[in-house]
Every structure is written in structure tokens, then in C-alpha cells.
CSV table of C-alpha atoms (C1' of nucleotides) in Angstrom, one decimal:
chain,number,residue,atom,x,y,z
A,1,MET,CA,13.3,-44.5,-16.9
A,2,ASP,CA,15.5,-41.5,-17.2
A,3,GLN,CA,14.1,-41.0,-20.6
A,4,GLY,CA,10.8,-39.7,-19.3
A,5,GLN,CA,12.4,-36.6,-17.6
A,6,GLY,CA,15.4,-36.6,-20.0
A,7,ALA,CA,14.6,-33.4,-21.8
A,8,LEU,CA,14.0,-31.5,-18.5
A,9,THR,CA,17.2,-32.6,-16.9
A,10,GLN,CA,19.2,-31.9,-20.1
A,11,LEU,CA,17.6,-28.4,-20.3
A,12,ARG,CA,18.3,-27.7,-16.6
A,13,ALA,CA,21.9,-28.8,-17.1
A,14,TYR,CA,22.2,-26.5,-20.1
A,15,LEU,CA,20.9,-23.5,-18.1
A,16,ALA,CA,22.9,-24.2,-15.0
A,17,GLN,CA,26.1,-24.5,-16.9
A,18,ARG,CA,25.7,-20.9,-18.3
A,19,ASP,CA,24.1,-19.4,-15.3
A,20,LEU,CA,22.2,-16.9,-17.4
A,21,PRO,CA,20.9,-13.7,-15.8
A,22,ALA,CA,17.2,-12.9,-15.7
A,23,ASN,CA,15.6,-11.6,-18.8
A,24,THR,CA,18.0,-13.4,-21.1
A,25,ARG,CA,16.7,-14.8,-24.3
A,26,LEU,CA,17.7,-18.3,-25.0
A,27,PRO,CA,18.0,-19.9,-28.4
A,28,PRO,CA,14.8,-20.7,-30.4
A,29,GLU,CA,13.3,-24.1,-29.8
A,30,ARG,CA,14.4,-25.5,-33.1
A,31,GLU,CA,18.0,-24.7,-32.4
A,32,LEU,CA,17.7,-25.9,-28.8
A,33,CYS,CA,16.5,-29.2,-30.1
A,34,ASP,CA,19.7,-29.8,-32.0
A,35,ILE,CA,21.9,-28.5,-29.2
A,36,LEU,CA,20.3,-30.8,-26.6
A,37,GLY,CA,19.7,-33.7,-29.0
A,38,VAL,CA,16.0,-33.8,-28.1
A,39,SER,CA,12.9,-33.7,-30.1
A,40,ARG,CA,10.9,-30.5,-30.1
A,41,GLY,CA,7.9,-32.1,-28.5
A,42,GLU,CA,10.0,-33.3,-25.5
A,43,LEU,CA,11.8,-29.9,-25.3
A,44,ARG,CA,8.4,-28.1,-25.2
A,45,LYS,CA,7.2,-30.3,-22.4
A,46,ALA,CA,10.3,-29.4,-20.4
A,47,LEU,CA,9.8,-25.8,-21.2
A,48,ALA,CA,6.2,-26.0,-20.2
A,49,VAL,CA,7.1,-27.4,-16.8
A,50,MET,CA,9.7,-24.7,-16.2
A,51,GLU,CA,7.3,-22.0,-17.4
A,52,SER,CA,4.5,-23.1,-15.1
A,53,ASN,CA,7.1,-23.1,-12.4
A,54,GLY,CA,7.8,-19.4,-13.0
A,55,GLU,CA,11.4,-20.0,-14.1
A,56,LEU,CA,10.9,-18.7,-17.6
A,57,TRP,CA,8.3,-17.3,-19.9
A,58,ARG,CA,7.6,-17.5,-23.6
A,59,HIS,CA,5.8,-15.5,-26.2
A,60,VAL,CA,5.0,-16.1,-29.9
A,61,GLY,CA,7.3,-14.2,-32.2
A,62,LYS,CA,9.5,-13.0,-29.3
A,63,GLY,CA,11.1,-16.1,-27.9
A,64,THR,CA,11.8,-17.8,-24.5
A,65,PHE,CA,13.2,-15.7,-21.7
A,66,ILE,CA,14.6,-16.4,-18.2
A,67,GLY,CA,12.7,-15.1,-15.2
A,68,THR,CA,9.1,-14.0,-14.6
A,69,ARG,CA,6.9,-12.6,-17.3
A,70,PRO,CA,7.0,-8.8,-17.2
A,71,ALA,CA,3.8,-7.1,-16.0
A,72,LYS,CA,1.6,-5.6,-18.7
A,73,GLU,CA,2.7,-2.0,-18.9
A,74,TYR,CA,-0.5,-0.1,-18.2
A,75,SER,CA,0.6,3.2,-19.6
A,76,ASP,CA,-1.4,3.6,-22.7
A,77,VAL,CA,-2.7,7.1,-22.5
A,78,ALA,CA,-5.6,6.6,-24.9
A,79,GLY,CA,-6.7,3.5,-23.0
A,80,ILE,CA,-6.7,5.3,-19.7
A,81,ALA,CA,-8.5,8.3,-21.1
A,82,ALA,CA,-11.3,6.0,-22.4
A,83,LEU,CA,-11.8,4.6,-18.9
A,84,THR,CA,-11.7,7.7,-16.8
A,85,SER,CA,-13.5,11.0,-16.4
A,86,PRO,CA,-12.6,14.7,-16.0
A,87,ARG,CA,-13.5,14.4,-12.4
A,88,GLU,CA,-11.0,11.7,-11.7
A,89,VAL,CA,-8.3,13.5,-13.6
A,90,MET,CA,-8.8,16.7,-11.6
A,91,GLN,CA,-8.7,14.7,-8.4
A,92,ALA,CA,-5.5,13.1,-9.4
A,93,ARG,CA,-4.0,16.5,-10.2
A,94,LEU,CA,-5.1,17.7,-6.7
A,95,LEU,CA,-3.2,14.8,-5.1
A,96,ILE,CA,-0.1,14.7,-7.3
A,97,GLU,CA,0.9,18.2,-8.4
A,98,PRO,CA,1.1,19.7,-4.9
A,99,GLN,CA,3.7,17.0,-4.1
A,100,ILE,CA,5.6,17.8,-7.2
A,101,ALA,CA,5.5,21.5,-6.3
A,102,ARG,CA,6.9,20.6,-2.9
A,103,GLU,CA,9.8,18.8,-4.4
A,104,ALA,CA,10.3,21.7,-6.9
A,105,ALA,CA,10.7,24.1,-4.0
A,106,LEU,CA,13.5,21.9,-2.7
A,107,ASN,CA,15.4,21.4,-6.0
A,108,ALA,CA,14.7,24.2,-8.3
A,109,THR,CA,17.7,25.9,-9.9
A,110,ALA,CA,18.0,29.6,-10.7
A,111,GLY,CA,17.4,28.7,-14.3
A,112,ASP,CA,14.2,26.9,-13.4
A,113,ILE,CA,12.9,29.9,-11.5
A,114,ALA,CA,13.8,32.3,-14.3
A,115,GLU,CA,11.8,30.2,-16.7
A,116,LEU,CA,8.9,30.1,-14.3
A,117,ARG,CA,8.9,33.9,-14.2
A,118,GLN,CA,9.1,34.0,-18.0
A,119,CYS,CA,6.0,31.7,-18.2
A,120,MET,CA,4.1,34.0,-15.9
A,121,GLN,CA,5.0,37.0,-17.9
A,122,ALA,CA,4.0,35.4,-21.1
A,123,SER,CA,0.7,34.2,-19.7
A,124,ARG,CA,-0.1,37.8,-18.7
A,125,GLN,CA,0.5,39.0,-22.2
A,126,ALA,CA,-1.4,36.3,-23.9
A,127,GLN,CA,-3.8,37.6,-26.5
A,128,THR,CA,-6.0,34.5,-26.8
A,129,TRP,CA,-7.1,31.7,-24.5
A,130,ARG,CA,-5.2,29.3,-26.7
A,131,GLN,CA,-1.9,31.2,-26.0
A,132,TYR,CA,-2.8,31.5,-22.4
A,133,GLU,CA,-3.3,27.7,-22.1
A,134,ASN,CA,0.0,27.1,-23.7
A,135,CYS,CA,1.7,29.3,-21.2
A,136,ASP,CA,-0.2,27.7,-18.3
A,137,ASN,CA,0.8,24.2,-19.5
A,138,ARG,CA,4.3,25.2,-19.8
A,139,LEU,CA,4.4,26.7,-16.3
A,140,HIS,CA,3.0,23.6,-14.7
A,141,ARG,CA,5.5,21.4,-16.7
A,142,THR,CA,8.4,23.7,-15.7
A,143,VAL,CA,7.4,23.1,-12.1
A,144,ALA,CA,7.6,19.4,-12.7
A,145,GLU,CA,11.0,19.8,-14.4
A,146,ALA,CA,12.2,21.9,-11.4
A,147,ALA,CA,11.6,18.9,-9.2
A,148,HIS,CA,14.6,17.3,-11.0
A,149,ASN,CA,13.2,13.8,-10.8
A,150,THR,CA,12.8,11.9,-14.0
A,151,VAL,CA,10.2,9.6,-12.7
A,152,LEU,CA,8.0,12.4,-11.3
A,153,LEU,CA,8.4,14.3,-14.6
A,154,ALA,CA,7.3,11.2,-16.5
A,155,LEU,CA,4.3,10.7,-14.2
A,156,PHE,CA,3.3,14.3,-14.7
A,157,ASP,CA,3.6,14.0,-18.4
A,158,THR,CA,1.4,10.9,-18.4
A,159,LEU,CA,-1.2,12.7,-16.2
A,160,ASN,CA,-1.1,15.7,-18.5
A,161,ALA,CA,-1.5,13.6,-21.6
A,162,VAL,CA,-4.5,11.9,-20.1
A,163,ARG,CA,-6.0,15.2,-19.1
A,164,ARG,CA,-5.6,16.5,-22.7
A,165,ALA,CA,-7.1,13.3,-24.1
A,166,VAL,CA,-10.1,13.4,-21.8
A,167,VAL,CA,-11.0,17.0,-22.5
A,168,TRP,CA,-10.2,16.5,-26.2
A,169,GLY,CA,-13.5,17.7,-27.6
A,170,ARG,CA,-13.8,20.7,-25.3
A,171,LEU,CA,-14.1,24.0,-27.0
A,172,ARG,CA,-13.3,27.3,-25.5
A,173,ASP,CA,-16.2,29.2,-27.0
A,174,LYS,CA,-15.2,32.6,-25.7
A,175,VAL,CA,-12.9,34.2,-28.2
A,176,ASP,CA,-12.2,36.8,-25.5
A,177,ARG,CA,-8.7,37.2,-24.2
A,178,PRO,CA,-8.0,36.2,-20.6
A,179,PRO,CA,-9.1,39.0,-18.2
A,180,LYS,CA,-6.3,40.9,-16.5
A,181,ASP,CA,-7.6,39.8,-13.1
A,182,HIS,CA,-7.8,36.1,-14.0
A,183,HIS,CA,-7.5,34.2,-10.7
A,184,SER,CA,-4.6,32.1,-12.0
A,185,PHE,CA,-2.2,35.1,-12.2
A,186,LYS,CA,-2.1,35.7,-8.5
A,187,GLU,CA,-2.1,32.0,-7.7
A,188,HIS,CA,0.8,31.4,-10.0
A,189,GLU,CA,2.6,34.3,-8.5
A,190,LEU,CA,2.3,32.8,-5.0
A,191,LEU,CA,3.4,29.4,-6.2
A,192,VAL,CA,6.5,30.7,-7.9
A,193,LYS,CA,7.4,32.9,-5.0
A,194,ALA,CA,7.1,29.9,-2.6
A,195,ILE,CA,9.4,27.8,-4.8
A,196,GLU,CA,11.9,30.7,-5.0
A,197,GLU,CA,11.9,30.9,-1.2
A,198,ARG,CA,12.4,27.2,-0.8
A,199,ASP,CA,9.1,27.1,1.1
A,200,MET,CA,8.1,23.5,0.5
A,201,ASP,CA,4.8,23.6,2.4
A,202,GLY,CA,4.0,27.0,0.9
A,203,ALA,CA,4.6,25.7,-2.7
A,204,SER,CA,2.5,22.6,-2.0
A,205,GLN,CA,-0.4,24.7,-0.6
A,206,ALA,CA,-0.2,27.3,-3.3
A,207,MET,CA,-0.5,24.5,-5.9
A,208,LEU,CA,-3.4,23.0,-4.1
A,209,ARG,CA,-5.2,26.3,-3.9
A,210,HIS,CA,-4.6,27.0,-7.5
A,211,LEU,CA,-5.9,23.6,-8.6
A,212,SER,CA,-8.9,24.0,-6.3
A,213,GLN,CA,-9.8,27.2,-8.0
A,214,VAL,CA,-9.4,25.5,-11.4
A,215,GLN,CA,-11.7,22.8,-10.3
A,216,ALA,CA,-14.3,25.2,-9.0
A,217,ASN,CA,-14.2,27.0,-12.3
A,218,LEU,CA,-14.7,23.8,-14.2
A,219,LEU,CA,-17.7,22.9,-12.0
A,220,ALA,CA,-19.2,26.4,-12.5
A,221,ALA,CA,-18.7,26.2,-16.2
A,222,ARG,CA,-20.4,22.8,-16.3
A,223,GLN,CA,-23.4,24.0,-14.4
A,224,ALA,CA,-23.6,27.1,-16.5
A,225,ALA,CA,-23.7,24.9,-19.6
A,226,GLU,CA,-26.8,23.1,-18.3
B,1,MET,CA,5.4,45.1,-51.0
B,2,ASP,CA,3.2,42.1,-50.7
B,3,GLN,CA,6.1,39.9,-51.8
B,4,GLY,CA,7.7,40.0,-48.4
B,5,GLN,CA,4.8,38.3,-46.6
B,6,GLY,CA,3.4,36.7,-49.7
B,7,ALA,CA,4.1,33.1,-48.7
B,8,LEU,CA,2.5,33.6,-45.3
B,9,THR,CA,-0.7,35.1,-46.6
B,10,GLN,CA,-0.9,32.5,-49.4
B,11,LEU,CA,-0.5,29.8,-46.8
B,12,ARG,CA,-3.1,31.3,-44.5
B,13,ALA,CA,-5.6,31.6,-47.4
B,14,TYR,CA,-5.0,28.0,-48.3
B,15,LEU,CA,-5.7,26.9,-44.8
B,16,ALA,CA,-8.7,29.2,-44.3
B,17,GLN,CA,-10.3,27.9,-47.4
B,18,ARG,CA,-10.3,24.3,-46.2
B,19,ASP,CA,-10.9,25.0,-42.5
B,20,LEU,CA,-9.1,21.9,-41.6
B,21,PRO,CA,-9.8,20.4,-38.1
B,22,ALA,CA,-7.0,20.1,-35.6
B,23,ASN,CA,-4.5,17.3,-35.8
B,24,THR,CA,-4.8,17.2,-39.6
B,25,ARG,CA,-1.7,16.5,-41.7
B,26,LEU,CA,-1.2,18.9,-44.5
B,27,PRO,CA,0.7,18.1,-47.7
B,28,PRO,CA,4.5,17.8,-47.6
B,29,GLU,CA,6.5,21.0,-48.1
B,30,ARG,CA,7.7,20.0,-51.6
B,31,GLU,CA,4.1,19.6,-52.8
B,32,LEU,CA,2.9,22.7,-51.0
B,33,CYS,CA,5.5,24.7,-52.8
B,34,ASP,CA,4.0,23.8,-56.1
B,35,ILE,CA,0.5,24.3,-54.9
B,36,LEU,CA,1.1,27.8,-53.6
B,37,GLY,CA,3.7,28.7,-56.3
B,38,VAL,CA,6.2,29.6,-53.6
B,39,SER,CA,9.8,28.5,-53.1
B,40,ARG,CA,10.5,26.1,-50.3
B,41,GLY,CA,12.6,28.6,-48.4
B,42,GLU,CA,9.7,31.2,-48.3
B,43,LEU,CA,7.2,28.5,-47.4
B,44,ARG,CA,9.4,27.3,-44.6
B,45,LYS,CA,9.6,30.8,-43.2
B,46,ALA,CA,5.8,31.1,-43.2
B,47,LEU,CA,5.5,27.7,-41.6
B,48,ALA,CA,8.1,28.7,-39.0
B,49,VAL,CA,6.0,31.8,-38.1
B,50,MET,CA,2.8,29.8,-37.7
B,51,GLU,CA,4.6,27.1,-35.7
B,52,SER,CA,6.1,29.6,-33.3
B,53,ASN,CA,2.6,31.0,-33.0
B,54,GLY,CA,1.3,27.6,-31.9
B,55,GLU,CA,-1.0,27.2,-35.0
B,56,LEU,CA,0.8,24.1,-36.3
B,57,TRP,CA,3.7,21.8,-35.5
B,58,ARG,CA,6.2,19.8,-37.6
B,59,HIS,CA,8.4,16.8,-37.1
B,60,VAL,CA,11.0,15.2,-39.3
B,61,GLY,CA,9.7,12.1,-41.0
B,62,LYS,CA,6.2,12.7,-39.9
B,63,GLY,CA,5.0,15.9,-41.5
B,64,THR,CA,3.3,19.1,-40.7
B,65,PHE,CA,0.1,19.1,-38.6
B,66,ILE,CA,-2.6,21.6,-37.5
B,67,GLY,CA,-2.9,22.5,-33.8
B,68,THR,CA,-0.5,22.3,-30.9
B,69,ARG,CA,2.3,19.7,-30.7
B,70,PRO,CA,1.1,16.8,-28.6
B,71,ALA,CA,3.1,16.2,-25.4
B,72,LYS,CA,5.4,13.3,-26.0
B,73,GLU,CA,3.7,10.5,-24.3
B,74,TYR,CA,6.2,9.6,-21.7
B,75,SER,CA,4.7,6.2,-21.1
B,76,ASP,CA,7.5,4.1,-22.3
B,77,VAL,CA,8.5,2.4,-19.1
B,78,ALA,CA,11.7,1.1,-20.5
B,79,GLY,CA,12.7,4.6,-21.7
B,80,ILE,CA,12.0,6.1,-18.3
B,81,ALA,CA,13.9,3.3,-16.5
B,82,ALA,CA,16.9,3.9,-18.6
B,83,LEU,CA,17.0,7.6,-17.6
B,84,THR,CA,16.4,7.3,-13.9
B,85,SER,CA,17.8,5.7,-10.8
B,86,PRO,CA,16.6,3.7,-7.8
B,87,ARG,CA,16.9,6.8,-5.7
B,88,GLU,CA,14.6,8.8,-7.9
B,89,VAL,CA,12.1,6.0,-8.0
B,90,MET,CA,12.1,5.7,-4.2
B,91,GLN,CA,11.6,9.4,-3.9
B,92,ALA,CA,8.7,9.3,-6.2
B,93,ARG,CA,7.1,6.5,-4.2
B,94,LEU,CA,7.5,8.5,-1.0
B,95,LEU,CA,5.6,11.4,-2.6
B,96,ILE,CA,2.9,9.6,-4.5
B,97,GLU,CA,1.9,6.5,-2.6
B,98,PRO,CA,1.0,8.3,0.7
B,99,GLN,CA,-1.4,10.4,-1.3
B,100,ILE,CA,-2.9,7.3,-2.8
B,101,ALA,CA,-3.3,5.7,0.6
B,102,ARG,CA,-5.0,8.9,1.8
B,103,GLU,CA,-7.5,8.6,-1.0
B,104,ALA,CA,-7.9,4.9,-0.4
B,105,ALA,CA,-8.9,5.6,3.2
B,106,LEU,CA,-11.7,7.7,1.9
B,107,ASN,CA,-13.0,5.4,-0.8
B,108,ALA,CA,-12.1,1.8,0.2
B,109,THR,CA,-15.0,-0.6,0.1
B,110,ALA,CA,-15.5,-3.6,2.4
B,111,GLY,CA,-14.3,-5.8,-0.4
B,112,ASP,CA,-11.1,-3.8,-0.7
B,113,ILE,CA,-10.4,-4.0,3.0
B,114,ALA,CA,-11.0,-7.8,3.0
B,115,GLU,CA,-8.5,-8.2,0.1
B,116,LEU,CA,-6.0,-6.1,2.0
B,117,ARG,CA,-6.2,-8.3,5.0
B,118,GLN,CA,-5.9,-11.3,2.8
B,119,CYS,CA,-2.7,-9.9,1.3
B,120,MET,CA,-1.3,-9.4,4.8
B,121,GLN,CA,-2.1,-12.9,5.8
B,122,ALA,CA,-0.5,-14.3,2.7
B,123,SER,CA,2.6,-12.3,3.1
B,124,ARG,CA,3.1,-13.6,6.7
B,125,GLN,CA,2.8,-17.1,5.4
B,126,ALA,CA,5.2,-16.6,2.5
B,127,GLN,CA,7.9,-19.4,2.3
B,128,THR,CA,10.3,-17.5,0.1
B,129,TRP,CA,11.3,-13.9,-0.6
B,130,ARG,CA,9.8,-14.3,-4.1
B,131,GLN,CA,6.4,-15.1,-2.7
B,132,TYR,CA,6.7,-12.4,-0.1
B,133,GLU,CA,7.4,-9.8,-2.7
B,134,ASN,CA,4.4,-10.9,-4.8
B,135,CYS,CA,2.2,-10.4,-1.7
B,136,ASP,CA,3.7,-7.1,-1.0
B,137,ASN,CA,3.2,-5.9,-4.5
B,138,ARG,CA,-0.3,-7.1,-4.5
B,139,LEU,CA,-1.0,-5.3,-1.2
B,140,HIS,CA,0.3,-2.0,-2.5
B,141,ARG,CA,-1.7,-2.3,-5.7
B,142,THR,CA,-4.8,-3.2,-3.8
B,143,VAL,CA,-4.4,0.1,-1.9
B,144,ALA,CA,-4.2,1.9,-5.2
B,145,GLU,CA,-7.3,0.1,-6.4
B,146,ALA,CA,-9.1,1.1,-3.2
B,147,ALA,CA,-8.6,4.7,-4.1
B,148,HIS,CA,-11.1,4.0,-6.9
B,149,ASN,CA,-9.6,6.4,-9.3
B,150,THR,CA,-8.6,5.0,-12.7
B,151,VAL,CA,-6.0,7.7,-13.3
B,152,LEU,CA,-4.3,7.2,-9.9
B,153,LEU,CA,-4.3,3.5,-10.5
B,154,ALA,CA,-2.7,3.9,-13.9
B,155,LEU,CA,0.0,6.2,-12.5
B,156,PHE,CA,0.7,3.7,-9.7
B,157,ASP,CA,1.1,0.9,-12.3
B,158,THR,CA,3.5,3.1,-14.3
B,159,LEU,CA,5.5,3.9,-11.3
B,160,ASN,CA,5.5,0.2,-10.3
B,161,ALA,CA,6.6,-0.9,-13.7
B,162,VAL,CA,9.5,1.6,-13.7
B,163,ARG,CA,10.5,0.4,-10.2
B,164,ARG,CA,10.6,-3.2,-11.4
B,165,ALA,CA,12.6,-2.3,-14.5
B,166,VAL,CA,15.1,-0.2,-12.6
B,167,VAL,CA,15.9,-2.9,-10.0
B,168,TRP,CA,15.8,-5.5,-12.8
B,169,GLY,CA,19.2,-7.0,-12.3
B,170,ARG,CA,18.8,-7.1,-8.5
B,171,LEU,CA,19.3,-10.4,-6.9
B,172,ARG,CA,18.0,-11.4,-3.5
B,173,ASP,CA,20.9,-13.5,-2.4
B,174,LYS,CA,19.4,-14.7,0.8
B,175,VAL,CA,17.4,-17.8,0.1
B,176,ASP,CA,16.1,-17.5,3.6
B,177,ARG,CA,12.4,-16.9,4.1
B,178,PRO,CA,11.3,-13.5,5.4
B,179,PRO,CA,11.7,-13.3,9.2
B,180,LYS,CA,8.6,-13.4,11.4
B,181,ASP,CA,9.4,-10.0,12.8
B,182,HIS,CA,10.0,-8.4,9.4
B,183,HIS,CA,9.4,-4.6,9.8
B,184,SER,CA,6.8,-4.5,7.0
B,185,PHE,CA,4.3,-6.7,8.8
B,186,LYS,CA,3.6,-4.2,11.5
B,187,GLU,CA,3.7,-1.3,9.1
B,188,HIS,CA,1.2,-2.9,6.7
B,189,GLU,CA,-1.0,-3.7,9.7
B,190,LEU,CA,-1.1,0.0,10.7
B,191,LEU,CA,-1.7,1.1,7.1
B,192,VAL,CA,-4.7,-1.3,6.6
B,193,LYS,CA,-6.1,-0.3,10.0
B,194,ALA,CA,-6.0,3.4,9.2
B,195,ILE,CA,-7.7,2.7,5.9
B,196,GLU,CA,-10.4,0.6,7.6
B,197,GLU,CA,-11.0,3.4,10.1
B,198,ARG,CA,-11.2,6.0,7.3
B,199,ASP,CA,-8.3,7.8,8.9
B,200,MET,CA,-6.9,9.7,5.8
B,201,ASP,CA,-4.0,11.3,7.6
B,202,GLY,CA,-3.2,8.1,9.4
B,203,ALA,CA,-3.2,6.1,6.2
B,204,SER,CA,-0.9,8.7,4.5
B,205,GLN,CA,1.5,8.7,7.4
B,206,ALA,CA,1.5,4.9,7.7
B,207,MET,CA,2.4,4.6,4.1
B,208,LEU,CA,5.1,7.2,4.4
B,209,ARG,CA,6.6,5.5,7.4
B,210,HIS,CA,6.5,2.1,5.7
B,211,LEU,CA,8.2,3.4,2.6
B,212,SER,CA,10.8,5.3,4.7
B,213,GLN,CA,11.7,2.0,6.3
B,214,VAL,CA,12.0,0.3,2.9
B,215,GLN,CA,14.2,3.1,1.8
B,216,ALA,CA,16.4,2.8,4.9
B,217,ASN,CA,16.7,-0.9,4.3
B,218,LEU,CA,17.8,-0.3,0.7
B,219,LEU,CA,20.5,2.1,1.8
B,220,ALA,CA,21.7,-0.3,4.4
B,221,ALA,CA,21.8,-3.1,1.9
B,222,ARG,CA,23.7,-1.0,-0.5
B,223,GLN,CA,26.3,0.0,2.1
B,224,ALA,CA,26.6,-3.5,3.3
B,225,ALA,CA,27.4,-4.6,-0.3
B,226,GLU,CA,30.4,-2.2,-0.4
C,1,DA,C1',-0.6,-45.3,-27.2
C,2,DG,C1',3.6,-42.5,-27.7
C,3,DC,C1',7.1,-40.5,-30.3
C,4,DC,C1',9.2,-38.0,-34.0
C,5,DT,C1',8.9,-35.3,-38.1
C,6,DA,C1',7.1,-32.1,-41.0
C,7,DA,C1',4.1,-28.6,-42.1
C,8,DC,C1',1.3,-24.8,-41.1
C,9,DC,C1',-0.5,-20.6,-38.2
C,10,DA,C1',-0.3,-16.1,-36.0
C,11,DA,C1',2.3,-12.8,-33.5
C,12,DT,C1',6.5,-10.4,-33.6
C,13,DT,C1',10.8,-8.7,-35.3
C,14,DC,C1',14.0,-7.5,-38.9
C,15,DT,C1',15.1,-5.4,-43.3
C,16,DT,C1',14.7,-2.4,-47.0
C,17,DG,C1',13.1,1.4,-49.5
C,18,DA,C1',10.5,5.6,-49.7
C,19,DT,C1',8.8,9.8,-47.4
C,20,DT,C1',9.6,14.1,-44.9
C,21,DG,C1',11.2,18.1,-42.3
C,22,DG,C1',15.8,20.3,-41.5
C,23,DT,C1',20.2,21.9,-43.4
C,24,DT,C1',23.9,23.3,-46.5
C,25,DC,C1',25.9,24.8,-50.6
C,26,DC,C1',26.2,27.2,-55.1
C,27,DG,C1',24.7,30.4,-58.5
C,28,DC,C1',22.4,34.6,-59.6
C,29,DA,C1',20.4,39.0,-59.4
C,30,DA,C1',19.2,43.3,-57.2
D,1,DT,C1',27.1,42.6,-50.1
D,2,DT,C1',22.6,40.7,-49.4
D,3,DG,C1',18.9,37.8,-50.3
D,4,DC,C1',16.4,34.4,-52.9
D,5,DG,C1',15.8,30.0,-55.6
D,6,DG,C1',17.1,25.6,-56.6
D,7,DA,C1',19.3,21.3,-55.8
D,8,DA,C1',21.5,18.0,-53.1
D,9,DC,C1',22.1,15.8,-48.8
D,10,DC,C1',20.9,14.3,-43.8
D,11,DA,C1',18.5,12.0,-40.1
D,12,DA,C1',14.1,10.6,-38.3
D,13,DT,C1',10.1,8.3,-39.5
D,14,DC,C1',6.9,5.3,-41.8
D,15,DA,C1',5.3,1.4,-44.6
D,16,DA,C1',5.4,-3.0,-46.6
D,17,DG,C1',7.4,-7.4,-47.1
D,18,DA,C1',10.5,-11.1,-45.7
D,19,DA,C1',12.2,-13.8,-42.0
D,20,DT,C1',11.9,-15.6,-37.2
D,21,DT,C1',9.5,-17.8,-33.4
D,22,DG,C1',6.3,-20.1,-30.1
D,23,DG,C1',2.0,-22.8,-30.6
D,24,DT,C1',-0.7,-26.3,-33.1
D,25,DT,C1',-2.0,-30.1,-36.0
D,26,DA,C1',-1.6,-34.2,-39.0
D,27,DG,C1',0.7,-38.3,-40.7
D,28,DG,C1',3.8,-42.1,-40.2
D,29,DC,C1',6.5,-45.1,-37.4
D,30,DT,C1',7.8,-48.0,-33.6
DNA sequence: AGCCTAACCAATTCTTGATTGGTTCCGCAA
DNA sequence: TTGCGGAACCAATCAAGAATTGGTTAGGCT
């Protein structure tokens, strides 16, 4: 009679005795058989019960672990890029980056602000669009760094990586250098100024306006291409 | 003489001749030395110039590549989790999720709203904290789905994965079931209602208030534990 | 029919050696 | 003294093969 559920009770006793924390790997099945004195078939039945019960999870080649199966980490940049569009990326930037700028205004150090100014100066002196874009990217990332929040920075990097992957094939035909009155110059200036003055709303709005301009330019460029 | 910049001009000629596309790996330095008939030191000087110029990038163990250095894909959830703290994660949620809720209010379909209501109902009927948290997670993710923006959804998933990883070792001691007057019930109600009424500001504020409550509870729990 | 054992499969991890950019040191010559 | 060339060494990375592990199947035994 006890034989039917024997493996399960033995396994439960084994686990209860050690009180293992979640995400702990327990010995491979072949060893556990010997330890518990049960055949592998019976052990696997017991494991199947506990797995369906959400008490542990298994994976080929990895092993058997305590707790619930970890959610699939949906952060494969290439995968995201394949599913989305420039429009969605721009929309996400419009929602996320102003919030990051707001936080940057609160937490930026003097060093951060100095680097922001350096980025602006470098972007004005850029000789090619390629160099300008490097400076622009660096400025936006410095804002994200100035927020001094690792998670926000990581999310920004992910968003940025997706953006680059999506517009991968784009080519900036014009070999001209950026014009001296490029709209971004003034917008960046306002953004950095707001951050420097700890004006959270101002920084958020400056970033929003800047990205709106970028979006407008993208749309214009797309229509001009047709 | 020509000798001073010789390596650089030789390298430029080599590259111009092949017109390699971006992201192409060029031969290892030791081979390139022989090909160009230059010493490694000189070659490395030339490479350093071109790298600082943004024309190529190098990495130990990988090689030298044409184009700009790809932003390190910060999508390793475990890596982020190791560098951050629950406080930062909570702060990021407070900045990001209200914006997602705003977008959800604009784009949610009838199906989305039906699923949101289903999540709420299920959370009220939860018998254990475990079940309740599943419902809560699903509700928040459904809001992110309702925004109908692949990038936003991916960012939400990343943030969520980090959150789970950070509070990994947490243990919900209380085996009690969630109380009937749990604060989240009313807050979820207001959130879903705002989304249903296409009230973008309302949805954003409802999400903000809800997360603020969650944050307050976390702090209270932490202080109680001391 | 049910069980144990053994063998095999595919996914994953571990191990080992080779590759590669970065650095240091010594000798030599201008 | 200064600078260049060559060689050796270092740490990060990659690549290929061996070993591990959960999942499955087949045969023999009670």
C-alpha cells in the first residue's frame, strides 16, 4: 500500500529535511535514485507530480530545481527588432526618454553635466553626419546615466539597441555636414539647461519636444523619399 | 617623410581597395602586419587613430571590425539584477508603467479590457498569495499588451524579469490568503476603469498611485522586519 | 500488467586548446 | 636620449569535443 506513493513520500522527506531555498539544484536523477533507494521510474513519477504541482521544475541538460520555472527572458534585441517597426520604436522613445530625463534632472552630478556639455560641444563641431550621430547617441546615453538608476540605464540601452537594429539598413545619403542651425542643437541646449537647474518638468518636456522634432523629421524624410 | 604616417595610409589603401561593408571582421593584427609590411606597433597606432575616429572598433579575443562599436546589449537580466537593488527597480516601475498605462488607455481593444476584468476577478478569488501574485502579474502584463507596442511590451517584460530576479530570495511568510480589502483591488479597479474610458491621464495616475502603494507596503514590510 | 534495468537521445554544461587585441620588456640605431 | 622593431606574455574570447542530465524506449523479470 505505501509502496504506491513510496517514492513521493521519500522525496518529500528528503527535501523537507534539508529545507532547500528556491532555485536550488538538486542531485541528478541517477544519484537521487541511489540516495533514496528508489528506481528511476518511480522517482520520475514523484518528480512529475511535484513539477505539475509547481514545487519544482526540470530541464534537459540543466537539472531539477526547486521553485517555479523562470519566465522566458524576452530581451533578445534581434528578436524584438524583427517584430517591431520604426514607428513603435519612436513611440516608445517618446514615452520612456522624457521620464529618464526627469530623473536625470533630479540625480545628475556635476560630472554628468560636464559630460553633457562636452557632448553638445562635440556635436556642434562634427564634420560628418556619422560623427554627429555618435555625439547625439552619447548625449542621450549620458542623460540616461545621469539618472543614476541601473535598471533605467539598462532599459535605455535595450531600447537603443532595438532602435539601431531596426534602422540597420538606413543610409544617410547626404554627405553634407550637419547644418549650423540644426534643430537639435537648440533642443539639446534646453534639455541640458533644465537638467542643470534641477527642473524635472522642464527636462521631461525638453526631451519630449526634442524627440517630437526627430519624429517629425523622420516622417518628412519618409514622405520625401516617396 | 611618408614614413611617419606610412602605416595609416597603407591601411587606408588596403581598406579602400576592398570596400568592406560595415561589421566586417578584418584579419588579425599579426597577419595584417605581414600583409602591409609594417611592424605591429605602427599598425596599432594606425588602428588606434581609425578607432578613435569611429571608423572601426576592436575587442580582445574578438578581433577588429569595420563600423561603430555595437552598444553592449544590456539584455542579460541576471547581469542587471546583480548590479541593481529593489529600490531602483521600484523607481523604474514608477516611471515606466504609468506611461504604459497611458498608452494602453489609448489602444486597448475590447478583448484586452475583457481580459483585464478577468484578471481582477481571478485575483479576488485567489486562495493563496502565490495565486494572487500570478493574477497581479498577469494583469500588469495585460496592461502592457494593451498598449499594442511590441517594444514597450518587451521593455516591460525585461523590467519584470529583473524585478523577479532581484526579489528572488524573498519569502512570503504569511500563509494567509490575501485579505478581501487588499488595497490593490480598488486600485486595479480604478486603473481598468480609466483604460476602459480611454482616460489616458487617469490611467497613468491610477497606475502611479497603485505602484506608490506597493512601494509603501514594501517599505513598511522592510521596517517591520528590523 | 507493472516494475526494474539498461541503453540511447537531445539539450546543456564543462573542459581544453587556440585565437586575438593589449601590454611590457629588451636590444638597437639614429 | 628617443623611438622603433621584435618577441614574449596576459586576459578575454571563441571553438570544438567530452561529459552531464532530463526524457524516452526496449527487453527481461516477477
